[in-house]
Amino acid sequence: MHFQHPDSSGPTASDENEKPLKQFVEKSTSLPFGQDLPLSSIAGPTYLTAQALIQQVAYTLSDKIFSYSPETFDLDVVVKAWQSDKEKNAYGYTTGVSPMETRTGAGSIALGYMFSRDFDLTKRHIPQSIIGSSSTLTHLRPALDQLSLLYNVANPLVAHIAAVDYAAGSSPGFVTDYSSALILAEELGLGLVSSASAYEVQHMSLFATLLASIVPSIHIYDGVNVGRETTRVVDVLDKSGLYKTYQAISKELSGPEKKHSD
């Protein structure tokens, strides 16, 4: 007995309707798996980068973010997307995001915003945030020095600084740099908080923001490895959780003990 396969009569309907698979494109290494994420998706056990968590805290609790991110560092890619999508912060409005250039007098605009005549004084208690790298601090020094002298009448200010800088001699082209932040904090009397891993970076960002209500503060972290590794973080606070914690601790510090909190 001889079995003969029937000749093909052409492609089936399913073959014709089959769509090509969408190609995976990584937008930035500072994003989890290189993909954008809405602000509301950051909660509970989830996969995130430290850089995304830092931006979540800054966006949620700040009136305005002044970003000094070199183009290839992508330190502010998420907050710019959230502002574009009109995502609201914990105070019910869209956080302002101002991308700035790292150059001489870089901090003047941030100072000018806080002390401008038309500044809304009802927002005086709301923190202002800076996102930048170690190289930014040199250019921000004059503004931070002046701010520390006027801090009693200024907004709380926290600077989230990635300890990363260009290095021509290294193979990846980047190197960690903690010394700039350590020297600046010591010489100007600023608060300094450091994060060692993605598991603690959200809590330390929140702590640095709380510390800023007493003294201008720097939150520094490894911007080469820790900031860009996608990690499963279990105890992530969402926007409302961050705000409730911030409000509860701020209330505890608002009494007579605040003058001794530093």
Short mmCIF file of N, CA and C in Angstrom, two decimals, residues 27 35 80 101 105 115 119 159 168 173 179 222 224 239-240 258:
data_model
loop_
_atom_site.label_atom_id
_atom_site.label_comp_id
_atom_site.label_asym_id
_atom_site.label_seq_id
_atom_site.Cartn_x
_atom_site.Cartn_y
_atom_site.Cartn_z
N LYS A 27 14.42 50.85 25.84
CA LYS A 27 14.43 52.30 25.76
C LYS A 27 15.60 52.89 26.54
N GLN A 35 11.89 49.28 29.79
CA GLN A 35 10.57 49.70 29.33
C GLN A 35 9.97 50.77 30.24
N LYS A 80 10.28 62.65 33.24
CA LYS A 80 9.88 63.42 32.06
C LYS A 80 8.68 62.78 31.36
N GLU A 101 21.14 72.24 32.05
CA GLU A 101 22.50 71.92 31.62
C GLU A 101 23.46 72.03 32.80
N GLY A 105 27.05 78.12 37.31
CA GLY A 105 25.80 78.77 37.69
C GLY A 105 24.58 77.91 37.50
N PHE A 115 12.92 81.61 45.44
CA PHE A 115 12.90 82.94 46.05
C PHE A 115 12.29 84.00 45.13
N PHE A 119 6.40 83.35 43.70
CA PHE A 119 6.34 81.97 44.17
C PHE A 119 5.11 81.80 45.08
N ALA A 159 18.83 66.55 47.01
CA ALA A 159 19.52 66.26 45.74
C ALA A 159 19.80 64.76 45.67
N ALA A 168 37.79 58.33 30.95
CA ALA A 168 38.32 57.99 29.63
C ALA A 168 39.14 56.71 29.65
N GLY A 173 33.74 53.26 30.34
CA GLY A 173 33.63 54.70 30.16
C GLY A 173 33.08 55.44 31.35
N SER A 179 33.40 60.76 46.28
CA SER A 179 34.20 61.76 46.99
C SER A 179 33.63 63.17 46.83
N ASP A 222 25.06 54.32 43.96
CA ASP A 222 25.89 53.82 42.86
C ASP A 222 25.13 53.95 41.55
N VAL A 224 26.40 53.42 38.55
CA VAL A 224 26.96 52.58 37.48
C VAL A 224 26.27 51.22 37.45
N LYS A 239 2.33 55.45 45.65
CA LYS A 239 2.28 56.91 45.82
C LYS A 239 1.59 57.29 47.13
N SER A 240 0.45 56.70 47.42
CA SER A 240 -0.27 57.05 48.65
C SER A 240 0.48 56.59 49.88
N LYS A 258 11.95 69.86 66.63
CA LYS A 258 12.51 70.03 65.29
C LYS A 258 13.83 70.78 65.32
#
